[in-house]
Amino acid sequence: MSVVEIKVPDIGDFDAVEIIDVLVSVGDQISANQDIITLESDKAAMEIPSELAGTVVALNVAVGDKVSQGDVIMTLETAETSDTASAPVKAEQTADKSESAVAPTPAAKIDVSDADLHAQVLVLGSGPGGYTAAFRAADLGKKVIMVERHERIGGVCLNVGCIPSKALLHTAQVINEAAHIGAHGVTFSKPDIDIRKIAETKDGIVNKLTGGLTALAKQRKVTIVCGEGKFSSANSLQVETAEGMQTISFDNCIIAAGSRVTKIPVFPNDDPRMMDSTDALNLDDIPEKLLVIGGGIIGLEMATVYNALGSNITVVEMQDSLIPGADKDIVKPLLKRVQEHYEAIYLNTKVAKIEPEKAGLKVTFEGKDAPDTAVFDKILVAVGRSPNGKLINAEAAGVAVNDYGFIEVDQQMRTNVPHIFAIGDIVGQPMLAHKATHEGKVAAEVISGMKSAFDPMTIPSVAYTDPEVAWMGLTETEAKAQNVDYVKGAFPWAASGRSLSIGRDEGLTKALFDKDSGKLIGAGIVGPNAGELIAEAVLALEMGADAEDIGLTIHPHPTLSETLCFAAEMAEGNITDLMPPRKTLHSK
């Protein structure tokens, strides 16, 4: 017998990389090349294997530790030494999402009698996609078990995402409207902000929804198991619950394990003044000066909330526009409005360094128009989310996970293992709850023998900012890049009676139509309630409507909804509320 130290191998140009998962425990018998820890850099997640087989005698690391090449991970007792013990093993890493890991051979199916529970359909994760899949499968007659690592079902969306953020955004909207109505001759006194009461109201909404889901699960006889679930074979999952380890066997499985906030390793993330989106929703306090790193949807929504509650907001974005996925003309009214209300917006700028000081967090910027340094009371890091594919021991089930942590699926939501399906954030962009719910239904229906597929013509996106920004189908940027011959119909809300009556004339509705067929291929809306209005455009695209169909559809007047009708009339060239443009669908 020999005792050897297993060290961090050559991991390329990375240094002080954070450990996000330890995959073994003291006393475990492990095989050669078995993964023992997971590291996460700012570019990729990587699994580090053991070069040797043996028994784990001691662990020298824990989750959250930062390691570099040569650091000791664990001590291993081996039957014999090997020449490979001193040979570094380079961890595979890539920034190319399209390259998937080679799938290992699935483990043999375990005997059902060896498991604590058995499910015809096991759903790992209870977010909008997970609970939809579980409930649909149960409605189709399947015995369903749903595993959730948190105490309350509902996933990120209901607990620390979509729902609580929209509750806070409604509060912000009321505050902003009360201030804005002064221009109409009605003046309110400055609001008295009770953040504890605001937080209680938000939490009450969340509790009501998650409690409702629990009741629906009970009515459908869906068993909920609370604990951290990881695959132990192609037909079994081990769940670490408060009562101990449970093994659940299954005939079919739907992976709905979601995603987590992305952290930048070089930032002082252990400083309580550093926030992610979950921290921001807690409303611990209202900082006087708040820096939001990331000008995407999540960052700007939380900026809307904190600005309304009294914070001076600075936003820094690496790209040349806020909400980079949307067209610049749709984002422009939002940019103009927030520039009037926020302390600063820095585009084409990045944060080079954050230094904790007693007086605040000192930030060093890199960008032409940004200051060299500035000090903030708190910082919200909102640079995206990372899928949890590397955290569920998928390789034990033979499920292929690429280097980003995504699991590739077909239109039936099947992974490379035929009886294991995956849905939601973990299968790729866009990471949106409404995408996950439809994928969940497809997976449950396919398992139940129905002919079902996930084949949407578009998935809408919405930023619940002030004003809201929504888009679907092709953006103009995409249409130009793909050399699509299109005609644009754009209607400014400054010509909308309804928009003027509510004092919000900055909005815009635009629609893109295929030049040959006249069919709708894309739309973008900015203004109050844009997220509600975009649904008509989604339906029109799915139904194959053209500009004439939309223009001939009688919309109620005066409404914001008729702006889509007017945009279609602009493309047709028969609008009367404005002068028609020169280029229309019928111009040569």
Coordinates of C-alpha atoms in Angstrom, one line a residue, residues 67-500:
V67 CA -6.5 26.6 -5.9
S68 CA -3.7 26.7 -8.5
Q69 CA -1.5 24.2 -10.2
G70 CA 0.4 22.1 -7.7
D71 CA -1.9 22.6 -4.7
V72 CA -2.8 19.4 -2.9
I73 CA -6.4 18.3 -3.3
M74 CA -6.4 15.1 -1.3
T75 CA -4.4 12.2 0.1
L76 CA -5.0 8.8 -1.5
E77 CA -4.1 5.3 -0.3
T78 CA -3.4 3.2 -3.3
A79 CA -2.6 -0.5 -3.8
E80 CA 0.5 0.4 -5.8
T81 CA 2.2 3.3 -7.3
S82 CA 2.1 4.2 -11.0
D83 CA 4.2 6.2 -13.3
T84 CA 1.3 8.4 -14.0
A85 CA 1.3 9.7 -10.4
S86 CA 3.7 12.5 -11.3
A87 CA 2.4 13.2 -14.8
P88 CA 0.2 16.2 -15.0
V89 CA -3.2 15.8 -16.5
K90 CA -4.5 18.8 -18.3
A91 CA -8.1 19.6 -17.7
E92 CA -10.2 20.0 -20.8
Q93 CA -11.7 23.4 -21.3
T94 CA -13.2 25.3 -24.1
A95 CA -15.3 28.4 -24.7
D96 CA -17.1 26.6 -27.6
K97 CA -20.6 25.6 -26.4
S98 CA -21.1 23.5 -29.5
E99 CA -18.5 21.0 -28.4
S100 CA -20.0 18.4 -26.2
A101 CA -18.2 16.0 -23.8
V102 CA -18.0 12.4 -25.0
A103 CA -20.7 10.5 -23.2
P104 CA -19.6 7.6 -21.0
T105 CA -21.3 4.3 -21.2
P106 CA -24.5 4.5 -19.0
A107 CA -24.3 2.4 -15.8
A108 CA -26.4 -0.7 -15.6
K109 CA -30.0 -0.3 -14.4
I110 CA -30.3 -0.9 -10.7
D111 CA -32.7 -3.2 -9.0
V112 CA -35.8 -1.3 -8.0
S113 CA -36.0 -3.1 -4.8
D114 CA -32.7 -1.6 -3.7
A115 CA -34.1 1.9 -3.9
D116 CA -35.9 3.8 -1.2
L117 CA -38.4 5.2 -3.8
H118 CA -39.3 4.5 -7.4
A119 CA -40.8 6.8 -10.0
Q120 CA -42.1 6.3 -13.5
V121 CA -41.0 9.9 -14.0
L122 CA -38.4 11.6 -11.8
V123 CA -38.1 15.3 -12.2
L124 CA -34.9 16.9 -10.9
G125 CA -35.7 20.5 -10.1
S126 CA -39.0 22.3 -9.4
G127 CA -38.8 25.6 -11.2
P128 CA -41.4 26.6 -13.8
G129 CA -40.1 23.9 -16.2
G130 CA -39.7 21.3 -13.6
Y131 CA -43.1 21.6 -11.9
T132 CA -44.8 21.9 -15.3
A133 CA -43.2 18.7 -16.4
A134 CA -44.1 16.9 -13.2
F135 CA -47.7 18.1 -13.2
R136 CA -48.2 17.3 -16.9
A137 CA -46.7 13.8 -16.5
A138 CA -49.0 13.2 -13.5
D139 CA -52.0 14.3 -15.4
L140 CA -51.1 11.8 -18.1
G141 CA -51.2 9.0 -15.5
K142 CA -47.5 8.7 -14.5
K143 CA -46.2 8.1 -11.0
V144 CA -44.0 11.2 -10.5
I145 CA -41.4 12.2 -7.9
M146 CA -40.0 15.7 -8.0
V147 CA -36.7 16.5 -6.3
E148 CA -35.9 20.1 -5.1
R149 CA -32.8 21.1 -3.2
H150 CA -34.6 24.0 -1.5
E151 CA -37.3 23.9 1.2
R152 CA -39.9 25.5 -1.1
I153 CA -40.6 24.3 -4.7
G154 CA -40.8 26.8 -7.5
G155 CA -37.1 27.1 -8.3
V156 CA -35.2 30.3 -8.9
C157 CA -38.1 32.0 -10.8
L158 CA -40.6 31.9 -8.0
N159 CA -38.3 32.2 -5.0
V160 CA -35.4 34.5 -6.0
G161 CA -36.1 35.5 -9.6
C162 CA -39.0 36.5 -11.8
I163 CA -41.8 36.7 -9.2
P164 CA -40.1 38.6 -6.3
S165 CA -38.4 41.0 -8.8
K166 CA -41.7 41.8 -10.4
A167 CA -43.3 42.5 -7.0
L168 CA -40.5 45.0 -6.3
L169 CA -40.8 46.5 -9.8
H170 CA -44.5 47.1 -9.2
T171 CA -43.6 49.1 -6.1
A172 CA -41.0 51.0 -8.1
Q173 CA -43.6 51.7 -10.8
V174 CA -46.0 53.2 -8.3
I175 CA -43.3 55.4 -6.8
N176 CA -42.2 56.6 -10.3
E177 CA -45.8 57.3 -11.4
A178 CA -46.6 59.2 -8.3
A179 CA -43.6 61.5 -8.9
H180 CA -44.4 61.8 -12.6
I181 CA -48.1 62.8 -12.2
G182 CA -46.9 66.1 -10.7
A183 CA -46.6 67.3 -14.3
H184 CA -50.3 66.6 -14.7
G185 CA -51.2 68.8 -11.8
V186 CA -51.4 66.3 -9.0
T187 CA -48.6 66.4 -6.4
F188 CA -47.9 63.8 -3.8
S189 CA -45.5 64.2 -0.9
K190 CA -42.2 62.3 -0.9
P191 CA -42.9 58.6 -0.1
D192 CA -42.0 57.1 3.3
I193 CA -40.1 54.0 2.4
D194 CA -40.4 51.0 4.7
I195 CA -38.1 48.4 3.1
R196 CA -39.1 45.7 5.7
K197 CA -42.8 46.1 4.8
I198 CA -41.9 46.0 1.1
A199 CA -39.9 42.9 1.6
E200 CA -42.7 41.3 3.6
T201 CA -45.2 42.0 0.8
K202 CA -42.8 40.5 -1.7
D203 CA -42.2 37.4 0.4
G204 CA -46.0 37.1 1.0
I205 CA -46.5 36.9 -2.8
V206 CA -43.8 34.2 -3.1
N207 CA -45.2 32.2 -0.2
K208 CA -48.7 32.3 -1.8
L209 CA -47.5 31.0 -5.1
T210 CA -45.1 28.3 -3.8
G211 CA -47.9 27.2 -1.4
G212 CA -50.3 26.9 -4.3
L213 CA -47.8 24.8 -6.2
T214 CA -47.4 22.5 -3.2
A215 CA -51.1 22.1 -3.0
L216 CA -51.3 21.3 -6.8
A217 CA -48.5 18.7 -6.3
K218 CA -50.5 17.1 -3.5
Q219 CA -53.7 17.0 -5.6
R220 CA -51.9 15.4 -8.4
K221 CA -50.1 12.9 -6.0
V222 CA -46.7 14.2 -7.1
T223 CA -44.2 13.2 -4.3
I224 CA -41.8 16.0 -3.4
V225 CA -38.4 15.1 -2.0
C226 CA -36.3 18.0 -0.6
G227 CA -32.6 17.6 -1.0
E228 CA -29.5 17.8 -3.2
G229 CA -30.0 15.3 -6.0
K230 CA -27.1 13.7 -8.0
F231 CA -27.2 10.8 -10.4
S232 CA -25.7 7.5 -9.2
S233 CA -26.5 5.5 -12.4
A234 CA -28.6 5.7 -15.5
N235 CA -31.7 4.7 -13.6
S236 CA -31.0 6.1 -10.1
L237 CA -30.6 9.3 -8.2
Q238 CA -29.2 9.8 -4.8
V239 CA -30.7 12.7 -2.8
E240 CA -29.0 14.1 0.3
T241 CA -32.0 15.0 2.5
A242 CA -32.2 16.4 6.1
E243 CA -33.0 12.8 7.2
G244 CA -30.1 11.3 5.3
M245 CA -29.3 9.8 1.9
Q246 CA -32.2 8.5 -0.2
T247 CA -31.9 6.5 -3.4
I248 CA -34.7 7.0 -6.0
S249 CA -34.9 4.7 -9.0
F250 CA -36.7 5.8 -12.1
D251 CA -37.9 4.6 -15.5
N252 CA -37.6 8.1 -17.1
C253 CA -36.0 11.3 -15.8
I254 CA -36.4 14.9 -16.7
I255 CA -33.5 17.1 -15.7
A256 CA -34.7 20.6 -14.8
A257 CA -31.8 21.6 -12.6
G258 CA -31.6 25.2 -13.9
S259 CA -28.8 27.6 -13.4
R260 CA -27.0 29.8 -10.9
V261 CA -25.6 33.3 -10.8
T262 CA -22.3 33.8 -12.5
K263 CA -19.5 35.1 -10.2
I264 CA -16.3 36.8 -11.3
P265 CA -13.5 35.0 -9.4
V266 CA -11.3 38.0 -9.2
F267 CA -13.9 40.1 -7.4
P268 CA -14.0 40.2 -3.6
N269 CA -17.2 38.0 -3.5
D270 CA -16.9 37.3 0.2
D271 CA -17.4 41.0 1.0
P272 CA -21.1 41.5 2.2
R273 CA -21.3 44.7 0.2
M274 CA -21.0 42.6 -3.0
M275 CA -24.4 41.5 -4.2
D276 CA -25.8 39.1 -6.8
S277 CA -29.4 39.2 -7.9
T278 CA -30.6 37.0 -5.0
D279 CA -28.9 39.3 -2.5
A280 CA -30.4 42.3 -4.1
L281 CA -33.9 40.9 -3.7
N282 CA -33.5 40.6 0.0
L283 CA -33.6 44.4 0.4
D284 CA -31.2 44.4 3.4
D285 CA -30.8 48.2 3.0
I286 CA -30.9 50.9 0.4
P287 CA -27.3 52.0 -0.5
E288 CA -26.7 55.6 -1.2
K289 CA -24.4 54.8 -4.1
L290 CA -24.9 51.5 -6.0
L291 CA -22.9 50.2 -8.9
V292 CA -24.6 47.7 -11.2
I293 CA -22.1 45.6 -13.2
G294 CA -23.9 44.4 -16.3
G295 CA -26.4 46.4 -18.5
G296 CA -28.6 43.4 -19.3
I297 CA -32.1 42.6 -18.2
I298 CA -31.4 41.5 -14.6
G299 CA -29.1 44.3 -13.8
L300 CA -31.4 47.0 -15.2
E301 CA -34.5 45.6 -13.5
M302 CA -32.8 45.8 -10.1
A303 CA -31.4 49.2 -11.0
T304 CA -35.0 50.3 -11.6
V305 CA -36.0 49.1 -8.1
Y306 CA -33.2 50.6 -6.2
N307 CA -33.3 53.9 -8.0
A308 CA -37.0 54.2 -7.1
L309 CA -36.2 53.4 -3.5
G310 CA -33.5 56.2 -3.4
S311 CA -30.2 54.8 -4.5
N312 CA -27.9 56.8 -6.9
I313 CA -27.3 54.3 -9.7
T314 CA -24.2 53.8 -11.9
V315 CA -24.4 51.1 -14.6
V316 CA -21.3 49.7 -16.4
E317 CA -21.6 47.6 -19.5
M318 CA -18.8 46.1 -21.6
Q319 CA -20.7 46.3 -24.9
D320 CA -21.8 49.4 -26.8
S321 CA -25.5 49.2 -25.8
L322 CA -27.7 48.4 -22.8
I323 CA -29.6 45.1 -23.3
P324 CA -27.3 43.9 -26.1
G325 CA -29.7 41.3 -27.4
A326 CA -32.2 44.0 -28.5
D327 CA -32.0 46.5 -31.3
K328 CA -30.5 49.8 -30.4
D329 CA -33.5 51.9 -31.5
I330 CA -35.7 49.9 -29.2
V331 CA -33.3 50.4 -26.3
K332 CA -32.6 54.1 -27.0
P333 CA -35.8 55.4 -25.2
L334 CA -34.8 53.4 -22.1
L335 CA -31.2 54.7 -22.3
K336 CA -32.4 58.3 -22.6
R337 CA -34.7 57.9 -19.6
V338 CA -32.2 56.3 -17.3
Q339 CA -29.5 58.8 -18.2
E340 CA -31.8 61.4 -16.8
H341 CA -32.4 59.6 -13.5
Y342 CA -29.1 57.6 -12.9
E343 CA -25.8 59.0 -11.8
A344 CA -23.9 57.5 -14.8
I345 CA -24.1 54.9 -17.6
Y346 CA -20.8 53.7 -18.8
L347 CA -20.8 51.7 -22.1
N348 CA -17.8 50.0 -23.7
T349 CA -16.4 49.9 -20.2
K350 CA -15.3 47.1 -17.8
V351 CA -14.5 46.8 -14.2
A352 CA -10.8 46.1 -13.9
K353 CA -10.5 45.8 -10.1
I354 CA -12.6 46.1 -6.9
E355 CA -10.8 47.0 -3.6
P356 CA -12.7 46.8 -0.3
E357 CA -12.1 49.8 1.9
K358 CA -13.7 51.0 5.1
A359 CA -15.5 53.9 3.3
G360 CA -16.8 51.6 0.5
L361 CA -15.8 49.5 -2.5
K362 CA -13.2 51.2 -4.6
V363 CA -13.7 50.4 -8.3
T364 CA -11.1 50.8 -11.1
F365 CA -12.6 51.1 -14.5
E366 CA -11.3 50.6 -18.0
G367 CA -13.1 52.6 -20.7
K368 CA -12.7 55.7 -22.8
D369 CA -15.5 57.7 -21.0
A370 CA -15.3 56.2 -17.6
P371 CA -13.5 57.6 -14.6
D372 CA -10.3 55.9 -13.4
T373 CA -11.8 55.0 -10.0
A374 CA -14.9 55.6 -8.0
V375 CA -16.2 54.4 -4.6
F376 CA -19.6 52.7 -4.0
D377 CA -21.5 51.6 -1.0
K378 CA -22.6 48.4 -2.6
I379 CA -22.1 46.6 -5.9
L380 CA -24.6 44.4 -7.8
V381 CA -22.9 41.9 -10.1
A382 CA -25.4 40.9 -12.8
V383 CA -23.3 39.4 -15.6
G384 CA -25.5 36.4 -16.4
R385 CA -26.2 32.9 -15.2
S386 CA -24.3 29.5 -15.5
P387 CA -26.1 26.2 -16.1
N388 CA -25.9 23.5 -13.4
G389 CA -25.0 20.6 -15.7
K390 CA -21.7 20.0 -14.0
L391 CA -23.2 19.9 -10.5
I392 CA -25.5 16.8 -10.8
N393 CA -23.0 14.0 -11.5
A394 CA -24.6 13.5 -14.9
E395 CA -21.7 11.4 -16.1
A396 CA -22.8 8.6 -13.8
A397 CA -26.0 8.4 -15.9
G398 CA -24.1 8.7 -19.1
V399 CA -25.6 12.1 -19.9
A400 CA -23.3 14.2 -22.0
V401 CA -22.6 17.7 -20.6
N402 CA -20.5 20.2 -22.6
D403 CA -17.8 22.3 -21.2
Y404 CA -20.1 25.2 -20.4
G405 CA -22.4 22.9 -18.3
F406 CA -25.2 22.7 -20.9
I407 CA -26.9 19.5 -21.8
E408 CA -27.8 19.1 -25.5
V409 CA -31.2 17.7 -26.4
D410 CA -33.3 17.1 -29.5
Q411 CA -36.8 18.5 -30.3
Q412 CA -38.3 15.9 -27.9
M413 CA -36.0 17.2 -25.2
R414 CA -34.1 13.9 -25.1
T415 CA -30.5 13.8 -24.0
N416 CA -28.0 11.3 -25.5
V417 CA -29.5 8.8 -23.0
P418 CA -32.9 7.9 -24.5
H419 CA -34.9 7.7 -21.2
I420 CA -33.4 10.9 -19.7
F421 CA -34.7 14.3 -20.8
A422 CA -33.5 17.8 -20.0
I423 CA -35.3 21.2 -20.1
G424 CA -34.9 24.8 -19.1
D425 CA -31.8 26.8 -18.5
I426 CA -29.6 23.7 -18.5
V427 CA -30.3 23.0 -22.2
G428 CA -29.3 26.4 -23.5
Q429 CA -30.3 30.0 -24.3
P430 CA -32.5 31.8 -23.8
M431 CA -32.7 31.1 -20.1
L432 CA -36.3 32.1 -19.7
A433 CA -39.1 30.5 -17.6
H434 CA -41.6 30.6 -20.4
K435 CA -39.3 28.6 -22.6
A436 CA -38.8 26.0 -19.8
T437 CA -42.5 25.5 -19.2
H438 CA -43.2 24.6 -22.8
E439 CA -40.2 22.3 -22.9
G440 CA -41.4 20.6 -19.7
K441 CA -44.8 19.8 -21.3
V442 CA -43.0 18.4 -24.4
A443 CA -40.8 16.1 -22.3
A444 CA -43.7 14.8 -20.2
E445 CA -45.8 14.2 -23.2
V446 CA -43.1 12.3 -25.1
I447 CA -42.5 10.1 -22.1
S448 CA -46.2 9.4 -22.0
G449 CA -46.2 8.3 -25.7
M450 CA -47.6 11.4 -27.3
K451 CA -46.3 12.9 -30.5
S452 CA -44.9 16.2 -29.2
A453 CA -41.9 18.4 -30.0
F454 CA -40.5 21.7 -29.0
D455 CA -40.4 23.7 -32.2
P456 CA -41.3 27.4 -31.5
M457 CA -41.0 30.0 -34.2
T458 CA -39.9 32.5 -31.7
I459 CA -39.4 33.0 -27.9
P460 CA -40.2 36.5 -26.7
S461 CA -37.8 38.5 -24.4
V462 CA -38.9 41.2 -22.0
A463 CA -37.0 43.6 -19.8
Y464 CA -39.3 44.9 -17.0
T465 CA -37.5 48.2 -16.8
D466 CA -39.1 51.7 -17.0
P467 CA -39.9 51.8 -19.8
E468 CA -40.3 48.1 -20.6
V469 CA -38.4 46.7 -23.6
A470 CA -39.8 43.6 -25.4
W471 CA -38.9 41.9 -28.7
M472 CA -39.5 38.7 -30.6
G473 CA -38.5 37.0 -33.9
L474 CA -35.7 38.5 -35.9
T475 CA -34.1 41.7 -34.7
E476 CA -33.0 44.2 -37.3
T477 CA -29.4 43.4 -36.4
E478 CA -30.0 39.7 -37.1
A479 CA -32.0 40.4 -40.3
K480 CA -29.2 42.5 -41.7
A481 CA -26.5 39.9 -40.7
Q482 CA -28.5 37.2 -42.5
N483 CA -29.2 39.3 -45.6
V484 CA -32.9 39.1 -45.1
D485 CA -34.9 41.4 -47.5
Y486 CA -37.3 43.0 -45.1
V487 CA -39.5 46.1 -44.8
K488 CA -39.8 47.9 -41.4
G489 CA -42.9 49.5 -40.1
A490 CA -42.3 51.7 -37.1
F491 CA -44.8 53.8 -35.2
P492 CA -43.6 56.3 -32.6
W493 CA -45.7 56.6 -29.5
A494 CA -45.5 60.4 -29.7
A495 CA -48.3 59.9 -32.3
S496 CA -50.4 57.7 -30.0
G497 CA -53.3 59.3 -28.2
R498 CA -53.2 56.7 -25.4
S499 CA -49.5 57.2 -24.9
L500 CA -49.8 61.0 -24.7

